[in-house]
mmCIF file of C-alpha atoms in Angstrom:
data_model
loop_
_atom_site.group_PDB
_atom_site.id
_atom_site.type_symbol
_atom_site.label_atom_id
_atom_site.label_comp_id
_atom_site.label_asym_id
_atom_site.label_seq_id
_atom_site.Cartn_x
_atom_site.Cartn_y
_atom_site.Cartn_z
ATOM 1 C CA MET A 1 72.743 32.375 -56.346
ATOM 2 C CA LYS A 2 74.281 32.208 -52.958
ATOM 3 C CA LYS A 3 72.427 35.513 -51.876
ATOM 4 C CA ILE A 4 69.187 33.740 -52.844
ATOM 5 C CA ALA A 5 69.870 30.689 -50.929
ATOM 6 C CA LEU A 6 70.885 32.804 -47.784
ATOM 7 C CA LEU A 7 67.667 34.638 -47.984
ATOM 8 C CA LEU A 8 65.545 31.576 -48.283
ATOM 9 C CA ILE A 9 67.058 30.078 -45.180
ATOM 10 C CA THR A 10 66.692 33.437 -43.144
ATOM 11 C CA SER A 11 63.032 33.624 -44.190
ATOM 12 C CA PHE A 12 62.361 29.899 -43.161
ATOM 13 C CA ALA A 13 64.107 30.348 -39.732
ATOM 14 C CA PHE A 14 62.006 33.529 -39.140
ATOM 15 C CA ALA A 15 58.784 31.735 -39.984
ATOM 16 C CA ASN A 16 59.423 28.978 -37.505
ATOM 17 C CA GLU A 17 59.959 31.171 -34.563
ATOM 18 C CA PRO A 18 57.143 31.318 -31.984
ATOM 19 C CA GLN A 19 54.829 34.207 -32.156
ATOM 20 C CA THR A 20 53.606 36.066 -29.411
ATOM 21 C CA LEU A 21 50.914 38.718 -29.226
ATOM 22 C CA PRO A 22 52.129 42.351 -28.560
ATOM 23 C CA GLN A 23 51.865 43.448 -25.063
ATOM 24 C CA ILE A 24 49.073 45.877 -24.105
ATOM 25 C CA PRO A 25 50.551 48.949 -22.704
ATOM 26 C CA THR A 26 49.862 49.960 -19.036
ATOM 27 C CA ILE A 27 47.026 52.392 -18.623
ATOM 28 C CA GLN A 28 47.427 54.843 -15.972
ATOM 29 C CA ASN A 29 44.081 56.218 -14.373
ATOM 30 C CA ASN A 30 44.865 59.732 -13.264
ATOM 31 C CA ASP A 31 41.661 60.006 -11.202
ATOM 32 C CA ASN A 32 42.216 57.105 -8.642
ATOM 33 C CA ASN A 33 45.945 56.889 -9.084
ATOM 34 C CA THR A 34 45.560 53.196 -10.039
ATOM 35 C CA THR A 35 47.389 51.212 -12.754
ATOM 36 C CA MET A 36 45.496 48.737 -15.076
ATOM 37 C CA GLN A 37 47.968 45.673 -15.636
ATOM 38 C CA PRO A 38 48.134 44.161 -19.154
ATOM 39 C CA ILE A 39 46.630 40.670 -19.843
ATOM 40 C CA ASN A 40 49.286 38.055 -20.522
ATOM 41 C CA ASN A 41 47.957 36.553 -23.906
ATOM 42 C CA SER A 42 50.927 34.474 -24.568
ATOM 43 C CA LEU A 43 50.213 31.785 -26.966
ATOM 44 C CA ASN A 44 52.387 29.506 -24.727
ATOM 45 C CA THR A 45 49.683 29.747 -21.932
ATOM 46 C CA PRO A 46 47.856 26.405 -21.735
ATOM 47 C CA LEU A 47 43.961 26.802 -22.454
ATOM 48 C CA ILE A 48 43.066 23.696 -20.265
ATOM 49 C CA PRO A 49 43.360 24.097 -16.357
ATOM 50 C CA GLU A 50 45.254 21.219 -14.807
ATOM 51 C CA ILE A 51 42.954 19.103 -12.702
ATOM 52 C CA SER A 52 43.855 18.523 -9.092
ATOM 53 C CA LYS A 53 44.804 15.058 -8.056
ATOM 54 C CA GLU A 54 42.817 15.657 -4.793
ATOM 55 C CA ALA A 55 39.527 15.878 -7.021
ATOM 56 C CA THR A 56 40.175 12.521 -8.557
ATOM 57 C CA PRO A 57 38.458 9.658 -6.745
ATOM 58 C CA ASN A 58 40.568 6.855 -5.478
ATOM 59 C CA THR A 59 39.885 3.975 -7.821
ATOM 60 C CA GLN A 60 40.962 1.566 -5.226
ATOM 61 C CA GLU A 61 38.607 3.051 -2.415
ATOM 62 C CA ILE A 62 35.719 2.761 -4.850
ATOM 63 C CA THR A 63 36.448 -0.865 -5.450
ATOM 64 C CA GLN A 64 36.849 -1.632 -1.830
ATOM 65 C CA ASN A 65 33.446 -0.105 -1.073
ATOM 66 C CA ALA A 66 31.838 -2.042 -3.867
ATOM 67 C CA ASN A 67 33.095 -5.368 -2.471
ATOM 68 C CA LYS A 68 31.926 -4.439 0.971
ATOM 69 C CA ARG A 69 28.096 -4.047 -0.300
ATOM 70 C CA ASP A 70 25.850 -7.074 0.015
ATOM 71 C CA PRO A 71 24.795 -7.808 -3.530
ATOM 72 C CA PHE A 72 21.610 -9.465 -2.205
ATOM 73 C CA GLN A 73 20.670 -6.403 -0.113
ATOM 74 C CA SER A 74 18.432 -3.968 -1.828
ATOM 75 C CA GLN A 75 19.807 -0.348 -2.137
ATOM 76 C CA ILE A 76 16.223 0.896 -2.094
ATOM 77 C CA THR A 77 14.326 0.828 1.217
ATOM 78 C CA PRO A 78 11.005 -0.758 0.550
ATOM 79 C CA LYS A 79 7.795 0.743 1.774
ATOM 80 C CA GLU A 80 5.998 -0.685 4.601
ATOM 81 C CA SER A 81 3.547 -3.177 3.936
ATOM 82 C CA GLY A 82 0.148 -1.901 3.531
ATOM 83 C CA GLN A 83 -1.658 -4.538 5.418
ATOM 84 C CA ILE A 84 -3.635 -3.346 8.354
ATOM 85 C CA SER A 85 -2.026 -4.553 11.468
ATOM 86 C CA ASN A 86 -5.007 -3.716 13.813
ATOM 87 C CA ALA A 87 -8.637 -3.832 13.093
ATOM 88 C CA PRO A 88 -10.053 -0.222 12.692
ATOM 89 C CA ASN A 89 -12.172 1.116 15.613
ATOM 90 C CA LEU A 90 -15.722 1.133 14.159
ATOM 91 C CA ASN A 91 -17.689 4.429 14.615
ATOM 92 C CA LEU A 92 -21.068 2.948 14.354
ATOM 93 C CA PHE A 93 -23.911 5.059 13.295
ATOM 94 C CA SER A 94 -26.741 4.890 15.893
ATOM 95 C CA LYS A 95 -29.202 7.846 15.444
ATOM 96 C CA ALA A 96 -29.790 11.188 13.575
ATOM 97 C CA GLU A 97 -32.734 13.708 13.598
ATOM 98 C CA LEU A 98 -33.811 16.009 10.965
ATOM 99 C CA ASN A 99 -36.106 18.904 11.684
ATOM 100 C CA LEU A 100 -38.325 20.118 8.885
ATOM 101 C CA PRO A 101 -39.733 23.761 8.060
ATOM 102 C CA SER A 102 -43.146 24.593 9.256
ATOM 103 C CA THR A 103 -44.117 24.507 5.505
ATOM 104 C CA ALA A 104 -43.580 20.799 5.216
ATOM 105 C CA ARG A 105 -46.984 18.816 4.890
ATOM 106 C CA LYS A 106 -46.135 15.585 3.006
ATOM 107 C CA LEU A 107 -42.886 13.241 3.147
ATOM 108 C CA LYS A 108 -42.469 12.085 -0.649
ATOM 109 C CA LYS A 109 -39.120 10.353 -0.653
ATOM 110 C CA ILE A 110 -36.041 9.545 1.460
ATOM 111 C CA THR A 111 -32.525 9.172 -0.358
ATOM 112 C CA ILE A 112 -29.561 7.725 1.604
ATOM 113 C CA GLU A 113 -25.952 7.627 0.214
ATOM 114 C CA TYR A 114 -23.449 5.060 1.510
ATOM 115 C CA GLN A 115 -19.848 4.092 0.968
ATOM 116 C CA ASN A 116 -18.907 0.541 -0.355
ATOM 117 C CA LEU A 117 -16.075 -1.598 0.685
ATOM 118 C CA ASN A 118 -14.119 -0.347 -2.464
ATOM 119 C CA GLY A 119 -14.663 3.387 -1.599
ATOM 120 C CA SER A 120 -17.368 4.010 -4.161
ATOM 121 C CA ILE A 121 -20.339 5.859 -3.389
ATOM 122 C CA THR A 122 -23.901 4.453 -3.942
ATOM 123 C CA SER A 123 -27.418 6.020 -3.201
ATOM 124 C CA ILE A 124 -30.624 4.332 -2.627
ATOM 125 C CA GLU A 125 -34.151 5.895 -2.503
ATOM 126 C CA LYS A 126 -37.354 4.866 -0.724
ATOM 127 C CA GLU A 127 -40.702 6.231 -1.663
ATOM 128 C CA ILE A 128 -42.725 7.301 1.190
ATOM 129 C CA ASP A 129 -45.773 9.474 0.099
ATOM 130 C CA GLY A 130 -47.093 10.111 3.694
ATOM 131 C CA ASP A 131 -48.529 12.981 5.757
ATOM 132 C CA ILE A 132 -46.321 14.468 8.417
ATOM 133 C CA ASP A 133 -46.294 16.818 11.300
ATOM 134 C CA TRP A 134 -43.417 19.095 11.023
ATOM 135 C CA HIS A 135 -43.550 19.793 14.851
ATOM 136 C CA PHE A 136 -41.704 16.491 15.543
ATOM 137 C CA PRO A 137 -38.390 15.524 13.908
ATOM 138 C CA LEU A 138 -37.623 12.725 11.447
ATOM 139 C CA VAL A 139 -35.487 10.144 13.044
ATOM 140 C CA LEU A 140 -33.207 7.727 11.370
ATOM 141 C CA LYS A 141 -31.968 5.083 13.587
ATOM 142 C CA GLN A 142 -29.848 1.848 13.479
ATOM 143 C CA ASP A 143 -30.604 -0.826 16.209
ATOM 144 C CA LEU A 144 -27.242 -1.995 17.338
ATOM 145 C CA GLN A 145 -28.603 -4.680 19.257
ATOM 146 C CA PRO A 146 -28.913 -8.251 17.592
ATOM 147 C CA LYS A 147 -32.327 -9.467 16.844
ATOM 148 C CA VAL A 148 -33.694 -11.573 19.455
ATOM 149 C CA THR A 149 -34.153 -15.141 18.307
ATOM 150 C CA GLU A 150 -35.657 -18.148 19.965
ATOM 151 C CA LYS A 151 -33.026 -20.417 18.152
ATOM 152 C CA PRO A 152 -29.901 -21.231 20.292
ATOM 153 C CA THR A 153 -26.628 -19.782 19.188
ATOM 154 C CA ASN A 154 -23.498 -21.802 18.472
ATOM 155 C CA SER A 155 -20.543 -19.739 19.052
ATOM 156 C CA ASN A 156 -18.195 -22.700 20.231
ATOM 157 C CA PHE A 157 -18.274 -25.932 18.318
ATOM 158 C CA THR A 158 -16.066 -28.664 16.674
ATOM 159 C CA LEU A 159 -16.092 -30.026 13.025
ATOM 160 C CA GLY A 160 -14.238 -33.078 11.758
ATOM 161 C CA GLU A 161 -13.122 -34.002 15.370
ATOM 162 C CA LYS A 162 -9.926 -31.667 15.226
ATOM 163 C CA PHE A 163 -11.324 -28.394 14.098
ATOM 164 C CA LYS A 164 -12.305 -26.369 17.114
ATOM 165 C CA PHE A 165 -14.083 -22.780 16.234
ATOM 166 C CA LYS A 166 -14.890 -19.978 18.798
ATOM 167 C CA ILE A 167 -16.626 -17.148 17.393
ATOM 168 C CA ASN A 168 -16.591 -13.503 19.204
ATOM 169 C CA GLU A 169 -18.616 -11.041 17.419
ATOM 170 C CA GLN A 170 -16.538 -10.353 14.167
ATOM 171 C CA THR A 171 -13.552 -12.607 15.116
ATOM 172 C CA LEU A 172 -13.217 -16.382 14.668
ATOM 173 C CA ASN A 173 -10.788 -18.303 16.523
ATOM 174 C CA LEU A 174 -9.780 -21.843 14.820
ATOM 175 C CA GLN A 175 -7.643 -24.400 16.438
ATOM 176 C CA THR A 176 -6.311 -27.375 14.398
ATOM 177 C CA PRO A 177 -3.184 -29.403 13.901
ATOM 178 C CA TYR A 178 -3.468 -29.607 10.319
ATOM 179 C CA THR A 179 -1.561 -27.337 7.834
ATOM 180 C CA LEU A 180 -3.466 -24.648 6.198
ATOM 181 C CA LEU A 181 -2.994 -24.673 2.429
ATOM 182 C CA ARG A 182 -4.999 -21.623 1.044
ATOM 183 C CA ASN A 183 -7.659 -19.336 1.913
ATOM 184 C CA PHE A 184 -10.058 -17.474 -0.589
ATOM 185 C CA THR A 185 -13.664 -16.125 -0.850
ATOM 186 C CA LEU A 186 -16.613 -17.036 -3.105
ATOM 187 C CA ALA A 187 -19.684 -15.206 -4.013
ATOM 188 C CA SER A 188 -23.329 -15.883 -4.337
ATOM 189 C CA PRO A 189 -23.456 -16.510 -1.564
ATOM 190 C CA THR A 190 -20.450 -14.897 0.052
ATOM 191 C CA ARG A 191 -18.266 -17.472 1.742
ATOM 192 C CA LEU A 192 -14.818 -17.924 3.043
ATOM 193 C CA VAL A 193 -13.055 -21.010 2.081
ATOM 194 C CA LEU A 194 -10.093 -22.677 4.061
ATOM 195 C CA ASP A 195 -8.147 -25.635 2.796
ATOM 196 C CA PHE A 196 -6.149 -27.852 5.121
ATOM 197 C CA LYS A 197 -3.793 -30.743 4.209
ATOM 198 C CA ASN A 198 -5.206 -34.153 4.927
ATOM 199 C CA PRO A 199 -2.428 -36.562 5.975
ATOM 200 C CA THR A 200 -4.913 -39.232 7.050
ATOM 201 C CA LYS A 201 -7.457 -41.331 5.057
ATOM 202 C CA LYS A 202 -10.441 -39.864 7.156
ATOM 203 C CA GLU A 203 -13.369 -38.297 5.356
ATOM 204 C CA PHE A 204 -15.706 -35.733 6.946
ATOM 205 C CA GLU A 205 -18.989 -34.058 5.670
ATOM 206 C CA GLU A 206 -20.771 -32.152 8.362
ATOM 207 C CA GLY A 207 -22.007 -28.622 9.150
ATOM 208 C CA ILE A 208 -23.530 -26.678 11.657
ATOM 209 C CA SER A 209 -25.810 -23.237 11.853
ATOM 210 C CA THR A 210 -24.464 -20.866 14.337
ATOM 211 C CA ASN A 211 -27.529 -18.479 14.299
ATOM 212 C CA LEU A 212 -25.041 -15.561 14.722
ATOM 213 C CA PRO A 213 -24.313 -12.417 12.617
ATOM 214 C CA VAL A 214 -21.334 -12.491 10.283
ATOM 215 C CA ILE A 215 -20.753 -16.403 10.228
ATOM 216 C CA THR A 216 -24.169 -17.986 9.817
ATOM 217 C CA ASP A 217 -22.960 -21.561 8.913
ATOM 218 C CA ALA A 218 -19.912 -23.721 8.890
ATOM 219 C CA THR A 219 -19.279 -26.872 7.063
ATOM 220 C CA ILE A 220 -16.420 -29.352 6.396
ATOM 221 C CA GLN A 221 -15.751 -31.725 3.538
ATOM 222 C CA THR A 222 -12.919 -34.127 2.292
ATOM 223 C CA HIS A 223 -11.648 -33.292 -1.251
ATOM 224 C CA LEU A 224 -8.914 -35.609 -2.355
ATOM 225 C CA ASP A 225 -5.964 -34.876 -0.115
ATOM 226 C CA PHE A 226 -7.164 -32.006 1.758
ATOM 227 C CA PHE A 227 -10.101 -30.844 4.046
ATOM 228 C CA ARG A 228 -12.207 -27.750 2.983
ATOM 229 C CA ILE A 229 -13.853 -25.526 5.624
ATOM 230 C CA THR A 230 -16.702 -23.309 4.190
ATOM 231 C CA LEU A 231 -17.847 -20.389 6.219
ATOM 232 C CA ASN A 232 -21.126 -18.988 5.022
ATOM 233 C CA LEU A 233 -21.163 -15.142 5.660
ATOM 234 C CA ASP A 234 -24.115 -12.843 5.820
ATOM 235 C CA GLY A 235 -22.860 -10.134 3.891
ATOM 236 C CA GLN A 236 -19.501 -8.775 2.043
ATOM 237 C CA TYR A 237 -16.422 -8.535 4.317
ATOM 238 C CA ASN A 238 -12.843 -7.710 4.047
ATOM 239 C CA TYR A 239 -10.897 -10.163 6.444
ATOM 240 C CA LYS A 240 -7.587 -10.559 7.853
ATOM 241 C CA LEU A 241 -6.019 -13.901 8.803
ATOM 242 C CA ASP A 242 -3.153 -14.511 11.275
ATOM 243 C CA GLN A 243 -1.751 -17.845 12.119
ATOM 244 C CA LYS A 244 0.392 -18.622 15.078
ATOM 245 C CA GLY A 245 1.260 -22.306 15.449
ATOM 246 C CA LYS A 246 -1.970 -24.497 15.489
ATOM 247 C CA GLU A 247 -4.068 -21.271 16.039
ATOM 248 C CA ILE A 248 -5.712 -19.470 13.378
ATOM 249 C CA THR A 249 -7.449 -15.805 14.043
ATOM 250 C CA ILE A 250 -9.643 -14.402 11.337
ATOM 251 C CA GLU A 251 -10.963 -10.781 11.863
ATOM 252 C CA PHE A 252 -13.888 -9.845 9.508
ATOM 253 C CA GLN A 253 -14.141 -5.964 8.803
#
């Protein structure tokens, strides 16, 4: 019985001993006289490498940098405004000539394509149906000079006592002590509307014809607690409004 107990204790102690893989014998290479070293496959070798403390970020440093950042300052740099700062230089069309071949005898139709304010392309056609002489070119011309009119033009005028207007081609300069509330456009006919705060009890309702291109008429009316300036335009335009103190400049494009 004692022999059996001693055998069990010896077997249990042997089972709890740490096990290691047998070493791989050294291989001798006779050609290059080099020796291949065995790989240490001990079970006691840790499988996960130790992480260097230098690679670990400093938590205190991250916290300090976060505290220094302004919470109201955007981390993304916004794009610059798409508003046009300067009016574009217009490359106005003046004249184009088209030479026809010697076989041409009759002009039937003319088609013109143009670009709109929104960038879309539209075409218009004009029926001609007239005889031509191919020796002479066809000329398409735009008269850049304004039409001569017998009516006097009004480029400098005043509405409502304290609204002074000055028109120079496609630019309007307006001087007034009143505060501009809003500006917007209306269609049919095309109009630019300017609303100004009315701190007084004065009422105005008057208008004037300029006999000029772009701005053809200007009117002023009193609506409740604001004045409304309406500028009638001779077509569709983009406009840029700039206000400095009591002076407002509007450029039509």
